[in-house]
Amino acid sequence: RGMFCAISGAAPARPVVTPRGVLYERSLIVKAIEERGECPVTKESLSVDDLIELKAQKWVNPRPEATMSVPGLLSAFHNEWDALMLETHTLRKELQTTRQELSHALYQHDAACRVIARLMKERDDARDALANAKGSAKRSAAGDAEPESKKVKAGLPAAVVAKMNDVQKELSSGRKKREISSELATMGDISAYEAKVTQAVHKTSPAGINAVAIKAGDDNVIATAGNDHTVAIFDKVSSQRVQQLSGHSKKVLDVKFVGDNVLSCGADKVVKLWGADGSEIATFGDHTGDVTSVSVHPSNSYFVSTSTDKTWGFHDLTTSSCITLVNDDTDSAITCANFHPDGVILGAGTKDSVVKLWDAKDARKLLQLDGHASEITGLSFSENGYYLASAAKDGVKIWDLRKSKLVHEIECAGAQGVAFDHSGSYIATGGHNASVYQVKGKWELVKEFEVKKAVKAVAFGGDARSLVVASADHNLRIFA
């Protein structure tokens, strides 16, 4: 039979009984005794010590009457469902509010980024203006001491000409005896090349790599010229950028190695010589327009620079001076240049789509090659000196210098880069993608390498065992 508390009328959790046999819930009777000191039922005096504990089996409290029928259960379920829907609605409102706050925060962040970008552009413009002002002041000071007409002249000093002749004889005699390396990559090797390195070496804004150079004798060291005003030195072994040379105030347009040193030029109208430790050794500020390219003489003692000011300059690295500036004979901006392997002939490309060959010793034009329909973007001589490849947006043309005529054309839309490998067995082109062709025979396509953005420059590693590609994004790619 069930037992019920005389106070609450419910089954007690801790039942106790008085000497008179009245059943209570212990907590309730203890409270009543503390307040009145008597039994609520018999009204007799009662203390806590008089209570007798009962041991009873535990039982489960009966369900509420509302849930003991089907309609009651349905009503309970309906109430729980309503509570759940209300909670879901509340959460959705909170989610919407959070989304609005996030959207507002993102808008503020975007506005802040635009303000920062505008301020950085104003800062860069101010720096460029300051650099140009300093350059103009230096050129004005130099002009006061030495008239500009003294520099713009043809011909080189006798000692320089004699050294160039000696280098030409040495290289020509050695080239006839040179044999093609047994380690030269075969067409099958090149066709199996895959992207081994894709590494960001410049900033994403402004993105773009304009030129690439591989160090002679160590093709693990690569230099790149970027639109972010810097030159990056990349180590192929560690696949990391090991140096970043900062000093140009505008985009860097070309880069070359001079032994262990690096030569760079840019849209800030100057050429800079950097040491192997990254220090700036010298600055050449002889041009009045963007310096579009540099080419190092085989002796590593001299270099030539070209500019949109329609001149090319011959410089002495030992004295860090410009020996002579030569005006283009058709008064056209010079976009690129490259020394012939013997170091006497200079090939130059112009904005008016003409390729010109100059005798670098006396600044005399030897030959003009017409055929392109747009400005020349790249030049490369084959190692044997027989062929000259020129790149323009209308494609790549191969000229036989022995016959002074066009011998082959390579379809390459938007071509900006071209390079022979050291053996003269292969030629690489860069346009929408990078491609390698065999030189001998039918100029057969060996492989085309897909690149996400336009290719700006290409270069072969030793024995054509790798192809280095610079493109309009900030990544350097190496296929091997």
XYZ file of N, CA, C and O in Angstrom, residues 321-404:
336
model
N 81.365 53.618 -65.220
C 81.112 54.814 -66.024
C 80.569 54.438 -67.387
O 80.751 53.311 -67.866
N 79.890 55.395 -68.017
C 79.388 55.227 -69.382
C 80.450 55.752 -70.346
O 80.819 56.932 -70.286
N 80.926 54.884 -71.232
C 81.954 55.285 -72.189
C 81.333 56.060 -73.345
O 81.871 57.074 -73.790
N 80.208 55.564 -73.829
C 79.567 56.246 -74.954
C 78.077 55.959 -74.987
O 77.620 54.905 -74.534
N 77.312 56.918 -75.501
C 75.894 56.756 -75.794
C 75.716 56.891 -77.300
O 76.265 57.812 -77.914
N 74.932 55.992 -77.872
C 74.761 55.972 -79.324
C 73.276 56.154 -79.643
O 72.432 55.411 -79.142
N 72.970 57.130 -80.477
C 71.593 57.357 -80.903
C 71.190 56.333 -81.952
O 71.981 55.996 -82.843
N 69.924 55.862 -81.857
C 69.403 54.979 -82.890
C 69.343 55.736 -84.213
O 68.931 56.898 -84.259
N 69.738 55.069 -85.308
C 69.845 55.772 -86.589
C 68.499 56.184 -87.163
O 68.425 57.099 -87.986
N 67.402 55.522 -86.734
C 66.067 55.901 -87.220
C 65.250 56.583 -86.132
O 64.030 56.703 -86.255
N 65.920 56.990 -85.077
C 65.269 57.729 -83.992
C 64.085 56.966 -83.415
O 62.987 57.491 -83.279
N 64.330 55.697 -83.072
C 63.279 54.854 -82.512
C 63.693 54.364 -81.128
O 64.883 54.123 -80.872
N 62.710 54.217 -80.264
C 62.978 53.688 -78.924
C 63.526 52.264 -79.045
O 63.019 51.461 -79.828
N 64.564 51.942 -78.261
C 65.193 50.619 -78.298
C 64.619 49.784 -77.161
O 64.676 50.179 -75.994
N 64.039 48.652 -77.497
C 63.306 47.847 -76.518
C 64.128 46.709 -75.922
O 63.819 46.230 -74.836
N 65.149 46.229 -76.638
C 65.961 45.125 -76.110
C 67.269 45.044 -76.890
O 67.391 45.589 -77.995
N 68.249 44.362 -76.327
C 69.549 44.187 -76.992
C 70.236 42.953 -76.438
O 69.945 42.514 -75.319
N 71.149 42.412 -77.238
C 71.904 41.240 -76.806
C 73.212 41.187 -77.576
O 73.249 41.446 -78.789
N 74.288 40.846 -76.863
C 75.584 40.691 -77.513
C 75.642 39.372 -78.275
O 75.119 38.345 -77.814
N 76.285 39.396 -79.434
C 76.654 38.175 -80.151
C 77.637 37.404 -79.267
O 78.373 37.999 -78.474
N 77.651 36.071 -79.346
C 78.566 35.302 -78.483
C 80.020 35.734 -78.551
O 80.774 35.543 -77.588
N 80.457 36.350 -79.666
C 81.848 36.801 -79.775
C 82.071 38.161 -79.141
O 83.217 38.588 -78.959
N 80.996 38.880 -78.839
C 81.122 40.137 -78.127
C 81.433 41.356 -78.962
O 81.725 42.419 -78.405
N 81.392 41.249 -80.270
C 81.663 42.404 -81.126
C 80.386 42.959 -81.736
O 80.182 44.163 -81.808
N 79.504 42.081 -82.173
C 78.238 42.495 -82.768
C 77.184 42.630 -81.670
O 77.087 41.794 -80.770
N 76.404 43.696 -81.766
C 75.307 43.930 -80.830
C 73.993 43.893 -81.599
O 73.808 44.631 -82.572
N 73.109 43.009 -81.183
C 71.768 42.979 -81.767
C 70.826 43.823 -80.939
O 70.816 43.743 -79.713
N 70.031 44.658 -81.605
C 69.108 45.548 -80.890
C 67.745 45.516 -81.573
O 67.648 45.509 -82.803
N 66.695 45.481 -80.759
C 65.331 45.530 -81.273
C 64.689 46.857 -80.933
O 64.957 47.437 -79.872
N 63.843 47.358 -81.821
C 63.266 48.681 -81.639
C 61.748 48.623 -81.546
O 61.120 47.622 -81.883
N 61.181 49.737 -81.114
C 59.737 49.820 -80.978
C 59.037 49.825 -82.320
O 57.870 49.451 -82.432
N 59.754 50.246 -83.388
C 59.143 50.270 -84.714
C 59.337 48.948 -85.456
O 59.363 48.907 -86.681
N 59.504 47.832 -84.710
C 59.494 46.451 -85.225
C 60.699 46.079 -86.079
O 60.617 45.182 -86.914
N 61.832 46.721 -85.863
C 63.037 46.455 -86.650
C 64.115 45.858 -85.752
O 64.274 46.258 -84.598
N 64.864 44.890 -86.311
C 66.037 44.326 -85.635
C 67.274 44.872 -86.323
O 67.383 44.807 -87.559
N 68.202 45.393 -85.532
C 69.418 45.990 -86.103
C 70.644 45.333 -85.497
O 70.666 45.020 -84.306
N 71.661 45.146 -86.332
C 72.951 44.625 -85.882
C 73.978 45.746 -85.964
O 74.158 46.360 -87.017
N 74.639 46.005 -84.830
C 75.618 47.072 -84.733
C 77.007 46.485 -84.491
O 77.143 45.459 -83.819
N 78.014 47.163 -85.021
C 79.399 46.891 -84.632
C 79.629 47.688 -83.355
O 79.676 48.927 -83.380
N 79.720 46.983 -82.226
C 79.799 47.676 -80.940
C 81.084 48.483 -80.783
O 81.139 49.417 -79.986
N 82.126 48.149 -81.571
C 83.405 48.844 -81.411
C 83.352 50.278 -81.926
O 83.932 51.178 -81.324
N 82.675 50.495 -83.041
C 82.624 51.849 -83.596
C 81.199 52.361 -83.791
O 80.973 53.348 -84.498
N 80.212 51.669 -83.168
C 78.807 52.097 -83.223
C 78.326 52.261 -84.658
O 77.602 53.201 -84.987
N 78.695 51.314 -85.501
C 78.302 51.369 -86.915
C 77.261 50.298 -87.183
O 77.455 49.134 -86.843
N 76.151 50.702 -87.806
C 75.100 49.731 -88.104
C 75.542 48.848 -89.262
O 75.901 49.327 -90.327
N 75.468 47.510 -89.023
C 75.908 46.552 -90.029
C 74.761 46.013 -90.869
O 74.921 45.782 -92.071
N 73.616 45.806 -90.241
C 72.523 45.125 -90.931
C 71.200 45.490 -90.272
O 71.141 45.686 -89.060
N 70.157 45.573 -91.086
C 68.812 45.802 -90.579
C 67.902 44.681 -91.065
O 67.872 44.366 -92.253
N 67.177 44.063 -90.132
C 66.302 42.933 -90.454
C 64.853 43.364 -90.265
O 64.421 43.668 -89.156
N 64.119 43.419 -91.362
C 62.717 43.816 -91.338
C 61.836 42.585 -91.531
O 62.176 41.685 -92.287
N 60.683 42.596 -90.888
C 59.776 41.460 -91.054
C 58.702 41.387 -89.989
O 57.618 40.868 -90.223
N 58.997 41.931 -88.818
C 57.995 41.946 -87.752
C 56.990 43.071 -87.966
O 57.284 44.064 -88.651
N 55.820 42.910 -87.349
C 54.766 43.915 -87.472
C 54.517 44.650 -86.160
O 53.629 45.497 -86.098
N 55.256 44.322 -85.122
C 55.098 44.995 -83.830
C 56.458 45.109 -83.164
O 57.454 44.554 -83.645
N 56.510 45.832 -82.046
C 57.803 46.095 -81.407
C 58.493 44.804 -80.989
O 57.856 43.821 -80.620
N 59.801 44.819 -81.054
C 60.611 43.649 -80.710
C 60.670 43.531 -79.191
O 60.985 44.487 -78.485
N 60.359 42.338 -78.688
C 60.296 42.131 -77.235
C 61.440 41.273 -76.696
O 61.660 41.223 -75.496
N 62.177 40.581 -77.587
C 63.270 39.731 -77.110
C 64.194 39.315 -78.239
O 63.763 39.175 -79.395
N 65.473 39.118 -77.914
C 66.485 38.679 -78.882
C 67.347 37.605 -78.238
O 67.611 37.638 -77.031
N 67.802 36.656 -79.076
C 68.723 35.629 -78.573
C 69.578 35.117 -79.724
O 69.059 34.771 -80.788
N 70.913 35.092 -79.511
C 71.842 34.518 -80.479
C 72.089 33.054 -80.126
O 72.181 32.697 -78.946
N 72.197 32.199 -81.139
C 72.633 30.827 -80.887
C 74.115 30.851 -80.531
O 74.861 31.757 -80.939
N 74.561 29.847 -79.776
C 75.932 29.843 -79.282
C 76.951 29.828 -80.411
O 78.035 30.411 -80.303
N 76.638 29.177 -81.539
C 77.595 29.166 -82.652
C 77.595 30.472 -83.433
O 78.419 30.663 -84.330
N 76.683 31.361 -83.112
C 76.664 32.667 -83.749
C 76.008 32.708 -85.111
O 75.987 33.765 -85.754
N 75.450 31.576 -85.566
C 74.860 31.532 -86.913
C 73.451 32.118 -86.933
O 73.047 32.726 -87.925
N 72.686 31.888 -85.868
C 71.273 32.268 -85.869
C 70.990 33.369 -84.851
O 71.624 33.448 -83.794
N 70.016 34.199 -85.212
C 69.486 35.195 -84.299
C 67.975 35.015 -84.266
O 67.315 34.994 -85.303
N 67.426 34.853 -83.066
C 65.980 34.718 -82.891
C 65.432 36.032 -82.336
O 65.995 36.603 -81.398
N 64.356 36.516 -82.937
C 63.706 37.746 -82.477
C 62.254 37.452 -82.151
O 61.573 36.717 -82.869
N 61.773 38.026 -81.049
C 60.392 37.809 -80.600
C 59.622 39.114 -80.661
O 60.148 40.195 -80.358
N 58.363 39.005 -81.078
C 57.432 40.128 -81.089
C 56.038 39.552 -80.917
O 55.852 38.330 -80.934
N 55.049 40.427 -80.767
C 53.692 39.931 -80.549
C 53.159 39.133 -81.729
O 52.223 38.347 -81.582
N 53.758 39.331 -82.931
C 53.310 38.570 -84.100
C 54.043 37.247 -84.256
O 53.845 36.547 -85.252
N 54.897 36.877 -83.285
C 55.568 35.584 -83.332
C 57.079 35.691 -83.211
O 57.627 36.759 -82.927
N 57.757 34.551 -83.430
C 59.219 34.470 -83.337
C 59.786 34.202 -84.717
O 59.297 33.326 -85.447
N 60.830 34.945 -85.082
C 61.482 34.763 -86.381
C 62.942 34.360 -86.165
O 63.614 34.868 -85.266
N 63.410 33.440 -87.017
C 64.799 32.958 -86.956
C 65.532 33.489 -88.174
O 65.125 33.250 -89.312
N 66.634 34.197 -87.938
C 67.426 34.788 -89.008
C 68.769 34.067 -89.110
O 69.422 33.818 -88.090
N 69.176 33.729 -90.322
C 70.500 33.152 -90.569
C 71.444 34.307 -90.873
O 71.345 34.957 -91.937
N 72.363 34.582 -89.958
C 73.251 35.735 -90.115
C 74.291 35.517 -91.211
O 74.853 36.480 -91.729
N 74.537 34.264 -91.595
C 75.476 33.996 -92.687
C 74.891 34.432 -94.019
O 75.624 34.818 -94.936
N 73.569 34.358 -94.132
C 72.904 34.718 -95.382
C 72.083 36.004 -95.246
O 71.505 36.472 -96.237
N 72.028 36.523 -94.047
C 71.277 37.746 -93.770
C 69.822 37.652 -94.222
O 69.284 38.558 -94.872
